[in-house]
Short mmCIF file of C-alpha atoms in Angstrom, two decimals:
data_model
loop_
_atom_site.label_atom_id
_atom_site.label_comp_id
_atom_site.label_asym_id
_atom_site.label_seq_id
_atom_site.Cartn_x
_atom_site.Cartn_y
_atom_site.Cartn_z
CA MET A 1 -175.51 -20.24 1.57
CA ASN A 2 -172.73 -17.88 2.67
CA TRP A 3 -173.98 -15.88 5.69
CA ARG A 4 -172.09 -12.80 4.47
CA VAL A 5 -174.91 -12.30 1.97
CA TYR A 6 -177.02 -11.05 4.88
CA ILE A 7 -174.47 -8.29 5.51
CA LEU A 8 -174.71 -7.31 1.86
CA SER A 9 -178.50 -7.24 2.20
CA ILE A 10 -178.24 -4.93 5.20
CA THR A 11 -175.85 -2.72 3.24
CA ALA A 12 -178.27 -2.60 0.30
CA PHE A 13 -181.03 -1.57 2.70
CA ALA A 14 -178.98 1.28 4.19
CA VAL A 15 -177.94 2.55 0.77
CA GLY A 16 -181.35 1.98 -0.83
CA LEU A 17 -183.02 4.32 1.66
CA VAL A 18 -181.42 7.41 0.21
CA GLU A 19 -183.11 7.55 -3.20
CA LEU A 20 -186.82 7.21 -2.45
CA ILE A 21 -186.91 8.76 1.00
CA VAL A 22 -186.73 12.30 -0.43
CA GLY A 23 -190.15 11.95 -2.07
CA GLY A 24 -191.97 11.82 1.25
CA ILE A 25 -190.22 14.83 2.78
CA LEU A 26 -190.05 17.20 -0.20
CA PRO A 27 -192.25 19.90 1.40
CA SER A 28 -190.01 20.04 4.48
CA ILE A 29 -186.85 20.25 2.38
CA ALA A 30 -188.38 22.92 0.13
CA GLU A 31 -189.54 25.05 3.06
CA ASP A 32 -186.22 24.82 4.93
CA LEU A 33 -184.11 25.64 1.87
CA ASN A 34 -186.53 28.30 0.62
CA VAL A 35 -187.24 26.70 -2.78
CA SER A 36 -190.44 25.49 -4.44
CA ILE A 37 -191.59 21.87 -4.13
CA ALA A 38 -191.07 21.49 -7.88
CA THR A 39 -187.47 22.66 -7.51
CA ALA A 40 -186.89 20.35 -4.55
CA GLY A 41 -188.30 17.52 -6.67
CA GLN A 42 -185.26 17.81 -8.92
CA LEU A 43 -183.28 16.16 -6.11
CA ILE A 44 -185.04 12.96 -7.20
CA THR A 45 -184.54 13.69 -10.90
CA VAL A 46 -180.82 14.40 -10.65
CA PHE A 47 -180.19 11.43 -8.35
CA ALA A 48 -181.85 8.99 -10.75
CA PHE A 49 -180.08 10.44 -13.80
CA ILE A 50 -176.63 10.36 -12.19
CA TYR A 51 -177.30 6.86 -10.83
CA ALA A 52 -178.15 5.61 -14.34
CA LEU A 53 -174.99 7.07 -15.87
CA SER A 54 -172.68 6.14 -13.01
CA ALA A 55 -173.20 2.38 -12.76
CA PRO A 56 -171.68 1.32 -16.12
CA ILE A 57 -169.14 4.16 -16.29
CA LEU A 58 -167.76 3.77 -12.76
CA LEU A 59 -167.53 -0.01 -13.13
CA SER A 60 -165.45 0.44 -16.27
CA LEU A 61 -163.20 3.10 -14.68
CA THR A 62 -162.62 1.03 -11.53
CA ALA A 63 -162.19 -2.34 -13.26
CA LYS A 64 -158.67 -2.86 -11.90
CA ILE A 65 -159.45 -2.13 -8.23
CA GLU A 66 -159.93 -5.09 -5.88
CA ARG A 67 -163.67 -5.48 -5.24
CA LYS A 68 -163.72 -5.34 -1.42
CA GLN A 69 -161.49 -2.27 -1.39
CA LEU A 70 -163.70 -0.55 -3.97
CA PHE A 71 -166.84 -1.54 -2.06
CA ILE A 72 -165.54 0.02 1.18
CA ILE A 73 -164.39 3.19 -0.62
CA ALA A 74 -167.83 3.59 -2.21
CA LEU A 75 -169.54 3.10 1.18
CA VAL A 76 -167.29 5.70 2.84
CA ILE A 77 -168.09 8.22 0.12
CA PHE A 78 -171.79 7.38 0.49
CA ALA A 79 -171.65 8.00 4.26
CA LEU A 80 -169.85 11.31 3.76
CA SER A 81 -172.40 12.45 1.16
CA ASN A 82 -175.18 11.93 3.70
CA LEU A 83 -173.28 13.88 6.34
CA MET A 84 -172.95 16.59 3.71
CA MET A 85 -176.74 16.56 3.30
CA TYR A 86 -177.10 16.88 7.07
CA VAL A 87 -174.99 20.07 7.31
CA SER A 88 -175.81 21.63 3.90
CA PRO A 89 -176.81 25.30 4.31
CA THR A 90 -178.14 25.81 0.76
CA PHE A 91 -180.03 23.96 -1.95
CA THR A 92 -176.94 24.02 -4.19
CA ILE A 93 -174.87 22.16 -1.60
CA VAL A 94 -177.71 19.69 -1.07
CA MET A 95 -177.80 19.04 -4.82
CA ILE A 96 -174.05 18.43 -4.92
CA ALA A 97 -174.41 16.01 -2.02
CA ARG A 98 -177.18 14.16 -3.89
CA ILE A 99 -174.95 13.83 -6.97
CA VAL A 100 -172.12 12.33 -4.91
CA SER A 101 -174.64 10.09 -3.14
CA ALA A 102 -176.09 8.86 -6.45
CA MET A 103 -172.68 7.94 -7.82
CA SER A 104 -171.67 6.03 -4.70
CA THR A 105 -175.09 4.37 -4.40
CA ALA A 106 -174.88 3.05 -7.95
CA LEU A 107 -171.48 1.53 -7.27
CA VAL A 108 -172.48 0.01 -3.91
CA ILE A 109 -175.65 -1.65 -5.25
CA VAL A 110 -173.96 -3.10 -8.34
CA LEU A 111 -171.02 -4.34 -6.28
CA SER A 112 -173.39 -5.84 -3.70
CA LEU A 113 -174.98 -7.91 -6.46
CA THR A 114 -171.62 -8.85 -7.98
CA ILE A 115 -170.08 -9.88 -4.66
CA ALA A 116 -173.20 -11.77 -3.53
CA ALA A 117 -173.15 -13.84 -6.72
CA LYS A 118 -169.47 -14.71 -6.28
CA ILE A 119 -169.32 -15.67 -2.59
CA VAL A 120 -171.95 -18.41 -2.88
CA GLU A 121 -172.10 -21.70 -4.72
CA PRO A 122 -173.78 -21.51 -8.16
CA ARG A 123 -176.92 -23.26 -6.88
CA TYR A 124 -177.44 -20.47 -4.32
CA ARG A 125 -176.71 -17.58 -6.70
CA ALA A 126 -180.31 -16.65 -7.47
CA LYS A 127 -181.21 -16.78 -3.78
CA ALA A 128 -178.24 -14.61 -2.85
CA LEU A 129 -179.19 -11.98 -5.40
CA SER A 130 -182.79 -12.04 -4.16
CA TYR A 131 -181.57 -11.19 -0.64
CA VAL A 132 -179.80 -8.09 -1.95
CA PHE A 133 -182.98 -7.06 -3.77
CA ILE A 134 -184.97 -7.70 -0.58
CA GLY A 135 -182.70 -5.16 1.13
CA VAL A 136 -183.49 -2.58 -1.53
CA SER A 137 -187.20 -3.46 -1.52
CA SER A 138 -187.35 -3.17 2.26
CA ALA A 139 -185.90 0.31 1.98
CA LEU A 140 -188.75 1.11 -0.40
CA VAL A 141 -191.38 -0.11 2.07
CA ILE A 142 -189.89 1.25 5.29
CA GLY A 143 -187.86 4.22 4.08
CA VAL A 144 -190.46 6.79 3.08
CA PRO A 145 -192.85 6.41 6.04
CA LEU A 146 -189.89 6.22 8.42
CA GLY A 147 -188.44 9.35 6.82
CA ILE A 148 -191.72 11.21 7.30
CA PHE A 149 -191.88 10.16 10.96
CA ILE A 150 -188.26 11.22 11.65
CA THR A 151 -188.81 14.51 9.82
CA GLU A 152 -191.88 15.32 11.89
CA SER A 153 -190.02 14.48 15.12
CA PHE A 154 -186.49 15.76 14.50
CA GLY A 155 -186.40 17.56 11.14
CA TRP A 156 -185.52 16.36 7.64
CA ARG A 157 -181.76 16.62 8.13
CA SER A 158 -181.89 13.97 10.84
CA VAL A 159 -183.03 11.48 8.19
CA PHE A 160 -179.69 11.71 6.41
CA LEU A 161 -177.74 11.66 9.65
CA GLY A 162 -179.47 8.37 10.42
CA ILE A 163 -178.58 6.98 6.99
CA ALA A 164 -174.96 8.03 7.53
CA VAL A 165 -174.89 6.14 10.84
CA LEU A 166 -176.40 3.02 9.22
CA SER A 167 -173.86 3.14 6.42
CA ALA A 168 -171.02 3.56 8.95
CA LEU A 169 -172.18 0.38 10.69
CA SER A 170 -172.26 -1.35 7.30
CA ILE A 171 -168.69 -0.22 6.64
CA ILE A 172 -167.52 -1.77 9.92
CA LEU A 173 -169.32 -5.06 9.24
CA ASN A 174 -167.95 -5.33 5.70
CA ILE A 175 -164.39 -4.46 6.76
CA ILE A 176 -164.44 -7.17 9.42
CA PHE A 177 -166.31 -9.97 7.66
CA LEU A 178 -166.18 -9.49 3.88
CA GLU A 179 -163.44 -11.44 2.17
CA ARG A 180 -161.12 -9.95 -0.41
CA MET A 181 -162.07 -10.66 -3.98
CA PRO A 182 -159.98 -10.70 -7.18
CA VAL A 183 -160.94 -8.42 -10.03
CA ALA A 184 -163.19 -10.08 -12.59
CA GLU A 185 -163.39 -9.31 -16.28
CA ILE A 186 -165.58 -6.25 -16.94
CA ILE A 187 -167.43 -5.94 -20.23
CA PRO A 188 -166.29 -2.67 -21.89
CA LEU A 189 -168.81 0.16 -21.85
CA LYS A 190 -168.67 0.36 -25.66
CA ALA A 191 -169.70 -3.30 -25.93
CA GLN A 192 -172.59 -2.71 -23.52
CA ILE A 193 -173.93 0.19 -25.58
CA LYS A 194 -173.44 -1.70 -28.86
CA SER A 195 -175.98 -4.33 -27.77
CA LEU A 196 -178.70 -1.65 -27.97
CA ALA A 197 -178.34 -1.56 -31.76
CA ASP A 198 -180.94 -4.35 -31.82
CA VAL A 199 -184.34 -2.60 -32.10
CA LYS A 200 -186.07 -5.42 -30.24
CA ILE A 201 -183.74 -5.03 -27.26
CA LEU A 202 -183.75 -1.23 -27.39
CA SER A 203 -187.55 -1.01 -27.43
CA ALA A 204 -187.72 -3.45 -24.49
CA GLN A 205 -185.40 -1.18 -22.50
CA PHE A 206 -187.53 1.84 -23.46
CA THR A 207 -190.57 -0.02 -22.13
CA THR A 208 -189.02 0.10 -18.66
CA LEU A 209 -187.90 3.70 -19.13
CA PHE A 210 -191.35 5.03 -20.10
CA MET A 211 -193.12 2.85 -17.51
CA LEU A 212 -191.09 4.36 -14.66
CA ALA A 213 -191.35 7.86 -16.15
CA GLY A 214 -195.14 7.55 -16.03
CA HIS A 215 -194.98 6.22 -12.48
CA TYR A 216 -192.78 9.01 -11.14
CA MET A 217 -194.83 11.77 -12.73
CA LEU A 218 -197.06 11.47 -9.67
CA TYR A 219 -195.07 9.37 -7.19
CA ALA A 220 -192.30 11.98 -6.88
CA TYR A 221 -194.97 14.48 -5.74
CA LEU A 222 -197.30 12.11 -3.89
CA THR A 223 -197.00 14.02 -0.61
CA ALA A 224 -198.13 17.22 -2.33
CA PHE A 225 -200.98 15.27 -3.98
CA LEU A 226 -202.20 13.82 -0.68
CA VAL A 227 -202.16 17.20 1.04
CA GLU A 228 -203.96 18.90 -1.85
CA ALA A 229 -206.55 16.16 -2.38
CA PHE A 230 -207.27 15.06 1.18
CA ASP A 231 -205.53 17.60 3.44
CA MET A 232 -203.71 14.67 5.05
CA SER A 233 -201.69 14.85 8.25
CA ALA A 234 -198.12 13.54 8.36
CA SER A 235 -199.21 10.29 10.03
CA TRP A 236 -201.78 9.56 7.31
CA ILE A 237 -199.27 10.41 4.58
CA SER A 238 -196.81 8.00 6.17
CA ALA A 239 -199.50 5.29 6.24
CA CYS A 240 -200.24 5.85 2.53
CA TYR A 241 -196.57 5.50 1.64
CA LEU A 242 -196.38 2.31 3.69
CA LEU A 243 -199.44 0.91 1.89
CA PHE A 244 -197.89 1.83 -1.44
CA GLY A 245 -194.55 0.32 -0.48
CA VAL A 246 -196.05 -3.01 0.58
CA SER A 247 -198.06 -3.09 -2.65
CA SER A 248 -194.93 -2.34 -4.69
CA VAL A 249 -192.94 -5.17 -3.14
CA SER A 250 -195.87 -7.56 -3.71
CA GLY A 251 -195.85 -6.37 -7.31
CA ASN A 252 -192.69 -8.41 -7.95
CA ALA A 253 -194.55 -11.54 -6.80
CA LEU A 254 -197.55 -10.55 -8.91
CA GLY A 255 -195.37 -10.15 -11.99
CA SER A 256 -193.77 -13.56 -11.44
CA TRP A 257 -197.18 -15.21 -10.91
CA LEU A 258 -198.67 -13.63 -14.02
CA ASN A 259 -195.60 -14.61 -16.01
CA GLY A 260 -196.17 -18.24 -15.04
CA LYS A 261 -199.88 -18.08 -15.87
CA LEU A 262 -199.96 -15.95 -19.02
CA GLY A 263 -196.45 -16.22 -20.40
CA THR A 264 -193.87 -13.47 -20.73
CA LYS A 265 -195.30 -11.54 -23.68
CA LYS A 266 -198.93 -11.48 -22.52
CA THR A 267 -197.85 -10.49 -19.02
CA ILE A 268 -195.82 -7.52 -20.27
CA LEU A 269 -198.73 -6.24 -22.37
CA PHE A 270 -201.26 -6.79 -19.58
CA VAL A 271 -199.20 -5.08 -16.86
CA VAL A 272 -198.36 -2.01 -18.93
CA SER A 273 -201.95 -1.65 -20.19
CA ALA A 274 -203.44 -2.02 -16.70
CA PHE A 275 -200.90 0.45 -15.33
CA ALA A 276 -201.91 3.10 -17.90
CA ILE A 277 -205.57 2.63 -16.98
CA VAL A 278 -204.88 2.99 -13.25
CA LEU A 279 -202.95 6.23 -13.82
CA LEU A 280 -205.88 7.62 -15.79
CA LEU A 281 -208.29 6.73 -12.97
CA ILE A 282 -206.35 8.25 -10.06
CA PRO A 283 -207.61 11.88 -10.39
CA PHE A 284 -211.22 10.63 -10.27
CA THR A 285 -210.66 8.82 -6.95
CA ILE A 286 -210.14 11.97 -4.87
CA VAL A 287 -213.89 12.07 -4.15
CA SER A 288 -213.38 9.19 -1.71
CA LEU A 289 -210.31 8.30 0.36
CA PRO A 290 -211.19 4.56 0.57
CA LEU A 291 -211.54 4.48 -3.22
CA PHE A 292 -208.18 6.19 -3.63
CA LEU A 293 -206.52 3.71 -1.26
CA ILE A 294 -207.91 0.77 -3.26
CA ILE A 295 -206.53 2.25 -6.48
CA THR A 296 -203.23 2.93 -4.68
CA VAL A 297 -202.86 -0.81 -4.01
CA PHE A 298 -203.24 -1.55 -7.74
CA TRP A 299 -200.98 1.37 -8.65
CA GLY A 300 -198.23 0.18 -6.32
CA ALA A 301 -198.44 -3.46 -7.37
CA LEU A 302 -198.47 -2.72 -11.10
CA SER A 303 -195.62 -0.21 -10.85
CA TRP A 304 -193.15 -3.03 -10.11
CA ALA A 305 -194.97 -6.02 -11.62
CA LEU A 306 -193.21 -5.43 -14.95
CA THR A 307 -189.72 -6.22 -13.60
CA PRO A 308 -189.84 -10.08 -13.44
CA PRO A 309 -191.41 -10.69 -16.89
CA LEU A 310 -189.30 -8.05 -18.62
CA GLN A 311 -186.06 -9.40 -17.15
CA ALA A 312 -187.08 -12.91 -18.20
CA TYR A 313 -187.88 -11.54 -21.66
CA LEU A 314 -184.46 -9.88 -21.98
CA ILE A 315 -182.78 -13.18 -21.14
CA GLN A 316 -184.89 -14.89 -23.82
CA ILE A 317 -184.10 -12.43 -26.61
CA ALA A 318 -180.46 -11.76 -25.67
CA PRO A 319 -179.12 -14.85 -23.87
CA LYS A 320 -175.45 -14.11 -24.63
CA THR A 321 -175.59 -10.56 -23.23
CA SER A 322 -178.20 -11.15 -20.51
CA ASP A 323 -175.95 -9.80 -17.72
CA VAL A 324 -175.34 -6.61 -19.70
CA GLN A 325 -179.05 -6.23 -20.42
CA GLN A 326 -179.90 -6.48 -16.70
CA SER A 327 -177.41 -3.69 -15.99
CA LEU A 328 -178.77 -1.56 -18.83
CA ASN A 329 -182.31 -2.23 -17.65
CA THR A 330 -181.41 -0.80 -14.25
CA ALA A 331 -180.03 2.27 -16.02
CA ALA A 332 -183.23 2.57 -18.08
CA LEU A 333 -185.26 2.39 -14.87
CA GLN A 334 -183.27 5.22 -13.29
CA ILE A 335 -183.46 7.38 -16.43
CA GLY A 336 -187.23 6.85 -16.42
CA ILE A 337 -187.39 8.01 -12.80
CA SER A 338 -185.31 11.04 -13.73
CA ILE A 339 -187.51 11.98 -16.70
CA GLY A 340 -190.78 11.39 -14.86
CA SER A 341 -189.84 13.44 -11.80
CA ALA A 342 -188.43 16.23 -14.00
CA VAL A 343 -191.48 16.50 -16.25
CA GLY A 344 -193.72 16.13 -13.20
CA GLY A 345 -191.91 19.06 -11.60
CA VAL A 346 -192.44 21.22 -14.69
CA VAL A 347 -196.16 20.37 -14.85
CA PHE A 348 -196.55 20.92 -11.11
CA ALA A 349 -194.80 24.30 -11.30
CA PHE A 350 -196.93 25.37 -14.28
CA THR A 351 -200.31 24.22 -12.93
CA SER A 352 -199.63 24.63 -9.18
CA SER A 353 -201.51 21.36 -8.71
CA ALA A 354 -200.54 17.70 -8.33
CA ILE A 355 -204.03 16.32 -8.94
CA TYR A 356 -203.68 15.61 -12.65
CA LEU A 357 -200.02 14.57 -12.78
CA SER A 358 -201.02 10.93 -13.26
CA ILE A 359 -202.89 11.85 -16.46
CA PHE A 360 -199.60 13.01 -17.95
CA GLY A 361 -198.00 9.89 -16.50
CA ALA A 362 -200.49 7.77 -18.42
CA ILE A 363 -199.12 9.27 -21.65
CA PHE A 364 -195.70 7.85 -20.77
CA ALA A 365 -197.34 4.52 -19.91
CA LEU A 366 -198.97 4.41 -23.34
CA ALA A 367 -195.56 5.10 -24.88
CA ALA A 368 -194.26 2.13 -22.87
CA LEU A 369 -197.08 0.02 -24.30
CA GLY A 370 -196.11 1.05 -27.83
CA CYS A 371 -192.46 0.14 -27.19
CA ALA A 372 -193.50 -3.22 -25.75
CA ALA A 373 -195.62 -3.95 -28.84
CA ILE A 374 -192.67 -3.14 -31.11
CA SER A 375 -190.27 -5.31 -29.10
CA LEU A 376 -192.61 -8.29 -28.85
CA LYS A 377 -193.11 -8.39 -32.62
CA GLY A 378 -190.69 -10.55 -34.58
CA SER A 379 -187.29 -11.97 -33.61
CA SER A 380 -184.20 -10.24 -32.24
CA SER A 381 -180.95 -10.19 -34.19
CA ALA A 382 -179.48 -12.61 -31.62
CA GLN A 383 -182.35 -15.04 -32.16
CA VAL A 384 -182.09 -14.74 -35.94
CA ALA A 385 -178.35 -15.45 -35.80
CA GLU A 386 -178.99 -18.49 -33.62
CA GLN A 387 -181.63 -19.78 -36.05
CA HIS A 388 -179.22 -19.39 -38.98
CA SER A 389 -176.47 -21.23 -37.10
CA ASN A 390 -178.85 -24.12 -36.55
#
């Protein structure tokens, strides 16, 4: 396998840090910028929403630019957006920096996957893509607890200075070692959206959207929850995020294992159902920290266990547009994060409590279950057309 994939994995790690790291340091950002925690939480909402919109749109707009050149440009903009976060004097400037960061992040991650798939032989393609995802997953595990530690030691702004430095190193590595790449054919945005006319495909995408919305109802405000429920110190909060992150990464393996044992359809229904139940149970675990930590392991694992079976399912029901569906599924995931953190912020502001946010999240999870049931029933238009052709 081409060793340059490891550079792309490192780049994905550096860029992947920026989205989730905010969740662990929201109180510090809110206090410094003199806004409420709910208002600060919109930094997550806006990032996810802009990320979801940017990936397909920016790829279409930049279709004629050589891939390495575009990749470096996106990384430079990403680094500058983090420096902007570091020096931002007001919440408005911070929000603008997050918007720029979201747009550049979307482009860097998608290009990392595209480039990784093209610089290796076909037999190594899946492995190459997995390394890029490992970079993003590692950012999930390490990013939030590391961000909390740096914030406690040097202040929240230092977190984004560190990310800017990491991205600058990535820029240097990619300039030196990444090979130039010709522009490939890009599927028009209109064609991507048209594929969602199939109810079976659309409801599958909404399954991901509602699942992540339910998850982020609480996860976006987990620090506030831990302080309110257990009066946790920063070190304990960091440990909880680390436990959750490890559980989340293992969730991908859990989803793959269940998919092999139960089959795609049963796995999707089981994961979403179990996830809804766990969200409903969380408020009742605050009587005991060990009990909460046990539930946290299940919560973290189930939150990402849906990805492998659902992606396999999308390939099954839409084999001719599978690449497009993977891209749209990423957008659905980000929109779900945006909706969940936004609604969570509204509920948190109205109730002044994070304890029962997961109850509202369970409502989204049940909506995901309904969408899954609709999608899993019957055949897609692509499958029907294939049956008629045979």
